[in-house]
Amino acid sequence: MVEDLIFTILMLILPAILWIVPKTRRNNGNWLIAWKTVPLGFIAICWTGWLMSKFQSVLSERLERNIDIPFWVSLVVPLTVAFLVIIPGGLFIRRKFGTEKKYNPGPSILIFLAAVPHVIILSWILSFVCDLGADDYKGEWRTAWLPKEGNTAIAFQEQPIHPFLAEYNYRLLFSRDGEQTYQLLLTNTGGSTYFNVYRLKDGRLLFCDKEWDYLVDVQGPECRVFRVDSLEDRLYAARIPNEKIGSWSIVPIREDDQIVMRMGDHTVPAEDVTGILDGMTYYGCIQDRFYPADQKPEQTIKKMFEKPEPDVLLY
């Protein structure tokens, strides 16, 4: 949003100068008209794209499924709006100031096409500088909806936390009976997003990425998420605290004759769930969106952490 506002201001500088100076305001050849209107066309492209993105996001949330705008639509609509600003703008100037020659949109089209690569580079630089200059960079949450589980819709969400490195906050969104709740997951401190999702024989879902495995249970009155890991050939699950977690134990540990997992400031009791993964089936995967099993086959995920001794902790 900030870079869009800055971009708009920069695009307005040249038309504003040409309108303020009396000579250029009244003497309007086709080339001068082009310099007055083409920047307004690029502003129209910027805000049309922003509005389309917001519309797509709102519609997806309302329908609780991902709505994709075809690429050709995302290209054609902003360009159409741009020329609906540029050409009528030229005609308005001709009628307003009575230019000697008939209005010819050719120069405006030529300047627009020549300026496109330069405007793209400018937009990229603005975005990079604004992101890099943020004290605590946080991008917008991106949402990947999964098929509904009964009366509950599940969405995986990621939030970029670095301007150019692949680092993300993760969370799950649960929507049930018009109410939404969120469950924070452990932060991805490096690497692109990729999850395999499995259906367990009891109906629950298992989310697996390169670092962690999450058991997602929406069958009860409360949506719950557990971290799943193994110790001494047994499988354990501990409910994840719903807060940002800065440290964790890589594996479950034995503490006072009890198996626990350390997550942030919490030491959470772990339940022995050995056997729950027997008979699970591949359900789909999450990248930029959720892909069902029939669209993308299962890929092997290599875990980032080798299993250490139980008393070795990562902080």
Short mmCIF file of C-alpha atoms in Angstrom, two decimals:
data_model
loop_
_atom_site.label_atom_id
_atom_site.label_comp_id
_atom_site.label_asym_id
_atom_site.label_seq_id
_atom_site.Cartn_x
_atom_site.Cartn_y
_atom_site.Cartn_z
CA MET A 1 0.00 0.00 0.00
CA VAL A 2 2.80 2.47 0.89
CA GLU A 3 4.69 1.79 -2.33
CA ASP A 4 1.43 2.22 -4.30
CA LEU A 5 0.94 5.67 -2.78
CA ILE A 6 4.55 6.66 -3.51
CA PHE A 7 4.21 5.33 -7.07
CA THR A 8 1.06 7.42 -7.55
CA ILE A 9 2.80 10.57 -6.33
CA LEU A 10 5.78 10.00 -8.66
CA MET A 11 3.50 9.41 -11.64
CA LEU A 12 1.63 12.64 -10.89
CA ILE A 13 4.72 14.87 -10.91
CA LEU A 14 5.08 15.28 -14.69
CA PRO A 15 1.35 15.82 -15.45
CA ALA A 16 1.15 18.29 -12.56
CA ILE A 17 4.07 20.34 -13.93
CA LEU A 18 2.59 20.36 -17.43
CA TRP A 19 -0.76 21.55 -16.05
CA ILE A 20 0.75 24.19 -13.76
CA VAL A 21 2.90 25.88 -16.43
CA PRO A 22 0.55 28.13 -18.47
CA LYS A 23 2.28 27.53 -21.80
CA THR A 24 2.13 23.73 -21.61
CA ARG A 25 -1.36 23.85 -20.16
CA ARG A 26 -2.76 25.65 -23.24
CA ASN A 27 -0.51 24.43 -26.05
CA ASN A 28 -1.46 20.79 -26.46
CA GLY A 29 -0.06 18.87 -29.38
CA ASN A 30 -0.58 15.12 -29.50
CA TRP A 31 2.83 14.41 -27.93
CA LEU A 32 2.27 16.88 -25.11
CA ILE A 33 -1.17 15.39 -24.47
CA ALA A 34 0.49 11.97 -24.22
CA TRP A 35 2.87 13.14 -21.48
CA LYS A 36 -0.10 14.49 -19.55
CA THR A 37 -2.26 11.35 -19.78
CA VAL A 38 0.05 8.31 -19.98
CA PRO A 39 1.24 8.61 -16.33
CA LEU A 40 -2.43 8.65 -15.28
CA GLY A 41 -2.87 5.39 -17.16
CA PHE A 42 -0.10 3.77 -15.14
CA ILE A 43 -1.75 5.00 -11.94
CA ALA A 44 -4.98 3.36 -13.14
CA ILE A 45 -3.12 0.07 -13.71
CA CYS A 46 -1.63 0.21 -10.20
CA TRP A 47 -4.92 0.74 -8.37
CA THR A 48 -6.97 -1.54 -10.62
CA GLY A 49 -4.54 -4.37 -9.83
CA TRP A 50 -4.79 -3.56 -6.13
CA LEU A 51 -8.59 -3.57 -6.22
CA MET A 52 -8.68 -6.86 -8.14
CA SER A 53 -6.37 -8.44 -5.56
CA LYS A 54 -8.57 -7.24 -2.68
CA PHE A 55 -11.72 -8.43 -4.44
CA GLN A 56 -10.16 -11.85 -4.99
CA SER A 57 -9.15 -12.06 -1.31
CA VAL A 58 -12.57 -11.00 0.01
CA LEU A 59 -14.43 -13.33 -2.34
CA SER A 60 -12.21 -16.28 -1.39
CA GLU A 61 -12.85 -15.62 2.30
CA ARG A 62 -16.59 -15.34 1.76
CA LEU A 63 -16.77 -18.59 -0.24
CA GLU A 64 -14.09 -20.27 1.91
CA ARG A 65 -12.21 -21.53 -1.12
CA ASN A 66 -9.49 -20.12 -3.33
CA ILE A 67 -10.79 -18.00 -6.20
CA ASP A 68 -8.19 -17.61 -8.94
CA ILE A 69 -8.32 -14.75 -11.42
CA PRO A 70 -7.12 -16.01 -14.84
CA PHE A 71 -3.83 -14.46 -15.92
CA TRP A 72 -5.33 -12.96 -19.06
CA VAL A 73 -8.02 -11.24 -16.98
CA SER A 74 -5.43 -9.80 -14.56
CA LEU A 75 -3.58 -8.45 -17.62
CA VAL A 76 -6.44 -7.29 -19.85
CA VAL A 77 -8.59 -5.51 -17.23
CA PRO A 78 -5.88 -3.10 -15.93
CA LEU A 79 -4.71 -2.35 -19.49
CA THR A 80 -8.29 -1.65 -20.56
CA VAL A 81 -8.81 0.69 -17.61
CA ALA A 82 -5.51 2.43 -18.42
CA PHE A 83 -6.55 3.20 -21.99
CA LEU A 84 -10.00 4.25 -20.80
CA VAL A 85 -8.10 6.91 -18.82
CA ILE A 86 -5.50 7.84 -21.46
CA ILE A 87 -7.66 8.14 -24.60
CA PRO A 88 -10.70 9.90 -23.07
CA GLY A 89 -8.22 12.13 -21.21
CA GLY A 90 -6.70 13.19 -24.52
CA LEU A 91 -10.11 13.86 -26.01
CA PHE A 92 -11.05 15.97 -22.97
CA ILE A 93 -7.92 18.09 -23.32
CA ARG A 94 -8.59 18.62 -27.03
CA ARG A 95 -12.15 19.77 -26.36
CA LYS A 96 -11.19 21.84 -23.33
CA PHE A 97 -8.39 23.82 -24.96
CA GLY A 98 -9.30 23.56 -28.62
CA THR A 99 -6.06 22.16 -30.01
CA GLU A 100 -5.35 23.01 -33.61
CA LYS A 101 -4.95 19.46 -34.88
CA LYS A 102 -7.31 16.54 -34.51
CA TYR A 103 -6.46 14.36 -31.53
CA ASN A 104 -4.35 11.34 -32.50
CA PRO A 105 -3.87 8.68 -29.77
CA GLY A 106 -0.86 7.19 -31.58
CA PRO A 107 1.80 9.14 -29.61
CA SER A 108 0.12 8.19 -26.32
CA ILE A 109 0.17 4.50 -27.26
CA LEU A 110 3.85 4.70 -28.33
CA ILE A 111 4.92 6.45 -25.12
CA PHE A 112 2.90 4.01 -23.03
CA LEU A 113 4.53 0.96 -24.64
CA ALA A 114 8.02 2.48 -24.38
CA ALA A 115 7.50 3.35 -20.72
CA VAL A 116 6.21 -0.07 -19.61
CA PRO A 117 9.63 -1.68 -18.85
CA HIS A 118 10.84 1.45 -17.05
CA VAL A 119 7.69 1.61 -14.93
CA ILE A 120 8.03 -2.08 -14.03
CA ILE A 121 11.62 -1.48 -12.86
CA LEU A 122 10.51 1.59 -10.88
CA SER A 123 7.74 -0.42 -9.20
CA TRP A 124 10.17 -3.19 -8.26
CA ILE A 125 12.68 -0.71 -6.81
CA LEU A 126 9.96 1.05 -4.80
CA SER A 127 8.70 -2.24 -3.40
CA PHE A 128 12.23 -3.36 -2.50
CA VAL A 129 13.18 -0.06 -0.83
CA CYS A 130 9.92 0.15 1.15
CA ASP A 131 10.26 -3.44 2.35
CA LEU A 132 13.93 -3.05 3.22
CA GLY A 133 13.29 0.18 5.11
CA ALA A 134 10.61 -1.31 7.37
CA ASP A 135 11.73 -1.61 11.00
CA ASP A 136 9.85 -4.87 11.52
CA TYR A 137 8.92 -6.21 8.11
CA LYS A 138 5.62 -8.10 7.99
CA GLY A 139 3.98 -8.92 4.67
CA GLU A 140 0.31 -9.64 4.14
CA TRP A 141 -1.07 -13.05 5.07
CA ARG A 142 -1.55 -15.31 2.02
CA THR A 143 -4.28 -17.92 2.26
CA ALA A 144 -4.64 -21.44 0.85
CA TRP A 145 -8.08 -22.93 1.50
CA LEU A 146 -8.54 -26.68 1.87
CA PRO A 147 -11.79 -28.56 1.17
CA LYS A 148 -14.28 -28.33 4.04
CA GLU A 149 -14.14 -30.85 6.87
CA GLY A 150 -17.82 -31.27 7.71
CA ASN A 151 -19.01 -27.87 8.93
CA THR A 152 -15.45 -26.56 9.35
CA ALA A 153 -13.37 -24.83 6.69
CA ILE A 154 -9.57 -24.94 7.07
CA ALA A 155 -7.11 -22.53 5.52
CA PHE A 156 -3.33 -22.52 5.71
CA GLN A 157 -1.85 -19.01 5.91
CA GLU A 158 1.69 -17.71 5.53
CA GLN A 159 3.11 -14.26 6.22
CA PRO A 160 6.50 -13.19 4.81
CA ILE A 161 8.73 -11.85 7.59
CA HIS A 162 11.76 -10.89 5.50
CA PRO A 163 11.78 -8.55 2.48
CA PHE A 164 13.60 -10.98 0.18
CA LEU A 165 14.52 -14.17 2.05
CA ALA A 166 12.04 -17.07 2.28
CA GLU A 167 11.06 -16.73 5.95
CA TYR A 168 7.44 -16.99 7.06
CA ASN A 169 5.06 -16.98 9.96
CA TYR A 170 2.55 -19.82 9.62
CA ARG A 171 -0.93 -20.25 11.03
CA LEU A 172 -4.12 -22.20 10.43
CA LEU A 173 -7.50 -20.53 10.05
CA PHE A 174 -10.61 -22.41 11.14
CA SER A 175 -14.05 -21.17 10.06
CA ARG A 176 -17.09 -22.77 11.68
CA ASP A 177 -20.67 -21.48 11.89
CA GLY A 178 -19.62 -17.98 10.90
CA GLU A 179 -16.83 -17.74 13.49
CA GLN A 180 -13.13 -17.75 12.70
CA THR A 181 -10.29 -18.86 14.96
CA TYR A 182 -6.56 -19.00 14.35
CA GLN A 183 -3.79 -21.32 15.48
CA LEU A 184 -0.19 -20.14 15.15
CA LEU A 185 2.31 -22.73 13.93
CA LEU A 186 6.07 -22.75 14.33
CA THR A 187 7.92 -20.14 12.26
CA ASN A 188 9.68 -21.15 9.05
CA THR A 189 13.09 -19.49 9.43
CA GLY A 190 14.30 -20.36 5.95
CA GLY A 191 13.05 -22.10 2.84
CA SER A 192 10.10 -22.15 0.48
CA THR A 193 6.70 -23.34 1.69
CA TYR A 194 5.80 -26.94 0.96
CA PHE A 195 3.54 -29.24 2.99
CA ASN A 196 2.30 -32.73 2.32
CA VAL A 197 -1.16 -33.25 3.79
CA TYR A 198 -2.39 -36.72 4.78
CA ARG A 199 -5.75 -38.12 5.87
CA LEU A 200 -5.49 -40.41 8.89
CA LYS A 201 -7.76 -43.42 9.28
CA ASP A 202 -9.68 -41.65 12.08
CA GLY A 203 -10.41 -38.68 9.77
CA ARG A 204 -7.89 -36.22 11.19
CA LEU A 205 -5.30 -34.46 9.00
CA LEU A 206 -1.51 -34.54 9.20
CA PHE A 207 0.49 -31.58 7.84
CA CYS A 208 4.18 -32.36 7.17
CA ASP A 209 6.92 -29.99 6.02
CA LYS A 210 10.72 -30.05 6.16
CA GLU A 211 10.74 -29.17 9.87
CA TRP A 212 7.59 -30.26 11.70
CA ASP A 213 4.55 -32.53 11.59
CA TYR A 214 1.19 -31.19 12.77
CA LEU A 215 -1.90 -33.19 13.69
CA VAL A 216 -5.05 -31.18 12.94
CA ASP A 217 -8.27 -32.22 14.68
CA VAL A 218 -11.53 -30.43 13.84
CA GLN A 219 -13.87 -33.25 14.82
CA GLY A 220 -14.66 -32.03 18.33
CA PRO A 221 -16.27 -28.84 19.61
CA GLU A 222 -12.84 -27.15 19.54
CA CYS A 223 -10.35 -27.13 16.67
CA ARG A 224 -7.01 -28.36 17.97
CA VAL A 225 -3.48 -28.61 16.54
CA PHE A 226 -0.75 -30.86 17.91
CA ARG A 227 2.92 -31.18 17.15
CA VAL A 228 3.80 -34.80 16.40
CA ASP A 229 7.26 -36.32 16.89
CA SER A 230 8.95 -39.55 17.89
CA LEU A 231 11.09 -40.69 20.81
CA GLU A 232 12.46 -44.15 21.48
CA ASP A 233 10.42 -45.69 18.65
CA ARG A 234 7.19 -44.22 20.01
CA LEU A 235 5.11 -41.41 18.51
CA TYR A 236 3.94 -38.52 20.69
CA ALA A 237 1.62 -35.54 20.19
CA ALA A 238 1.55 -32.30 22.22
CA ARG A 239 -0.89 -29.46 21.73
CA ILE A 240 0.76 -26.31 20.36
CA PRO A 241 0.35 -23.11 22.43
CA ASN A 242 -1.47 -20.48 20.40
CA GLU A 243 1.32 -17.90 20.48
CA LYS A 244 4.52 -17.03 18.63
CA ILE A 245 7.14 -19.56 19.67
CA GLY A 246 10.80 -18.57 19.56
CA SER A 247 12.41 -21.77 20.83
CA TRP A 248 11.58 -25.46 20.91
CA SER A 249 12.94 -28.89 21.67
CA ILE A 250 13.79 -30.77 18.49
CA VAL A 251 12.42 -34.01 19.91
CA PRO A 252 10.18 -34.94 22.85
CA ILE A 253 12.10 -35.32 26.09
CA ARG A 254 11.58 -37.29 29.25
CA GLU A 255 11.09 -35.09 32.29
CA ASP A 256 9.99 -36.35 35.73
CA ASP A 257 8.86 -39.69 34.30
CA GLN A 258 6.73 -37.89 31.71
CA ILE A 259 7.22 -37.24 28.01
CA VAL A 260 6.99 -33.53 27.20
CA MET A 261 7.73 -31.12 24.37
CA ARG A 262 9.20 -27.70 25.03
CA MET A 263 7.73 -24.93 22.89
CA GLY A 264 8.64 -21.38 23.83
CA ASP A 265 8.04 -20.82 27.54
CA HIS A 266 5.75 -23.85 27.69
CA THR A 267 6.54 -27.41 28.65
CA VAL A 268 3.62 -29.33 27.20
CA PRO A 269 2.74 -32.91 28.21
CA ALA A 270 2.84 -35.27 25.24
CA GLU A 271 0.41 -38.11 24.60
CA ASP A 272 1.55 -41.43 23.20
CA VAL A 273 -0.19 -41.72 19.81
CA THR A 274 1.84 -44.58 18.37
CA GLY A 275 -0.04 -46.21 15.52
CA ILE A 276 -2.23 -43.29 14.43
CA LEU A 277 -0.28 -42.95 11.17
CA ASP A 278 -0.96 -46.54 10.12
CA GLY A 279 -3.14 -46.57 7.03
CA MET A 280 -2.93 -42.83 6.36
CA THR A 281 -3.43 -41.69 2.77
CA TYR A 282 -1.96 -38.80 0.81
CA TYR A 283 -4.55 -36.01 0.61
CA GLY A 284 -2.71 -33.24 -1.24
CA CYS A 285 0.00 -30.61 -0.85
CA ILE A 286 0.33 -26.91 -0.04
CA GLN A 287 2.52 -24.54 -2.00
CA ASP A 288 1.08 -21.28 -3.31
CA ARG A 289 -2.32 -22.95 -2.80
CA PHE A 290 -3.71 -26.37 -1.85
CA TYR A 291 -3.43 -29.00 -4.58
CA PRO A 292 -5.52 -32.20 -4.19
CA ALA A 293 -3.78 -35.54 -4.65
CA ASP A 294 -5.17 -35.93 -8.17
CA GLN A 295 -3.54 -32.64 -9.22
CA LYS A 296 -0.08 -33.06 -7.69
CA PRO A 297 1.44 -36.40 -6.69
CA GLU A 298 3.12 -36.94 -3.34
CA GLN A 299 6.72 -35.76 -3.07
CA THR A 300 9.22 -37.01 -0.52
CA ILE A 301 10.06 -34.40 2.12
CA LYS A 302 13.53 -34.50 3.64
CA LYS A 303 13.51 -33.34 7.24
CA MET A 304 15.87 -30.50 8.10
CA PHE A 305 16.84 -31.79 11.54
CA GLU A 306 18.59 -35.06 12.15
CA LYS A 307 17.30 -36.74 15.31
CA PRO A 308 19.74 -35.89 18.13
CA GLU A 309 19.96 -37.30 21.60
CA PRO A 310 16.90 -36.36 23.67
CA ASP A 311 18.73 -33.78 25.78
CA VAL A 312 19.93 -31.73 22.79
CA LEU A 313 17.78 -28.61 22.37
CA LEU A 314 17.65 -26.01 19.62
CA TYR A 315 17.23 -22.39 20.72
#
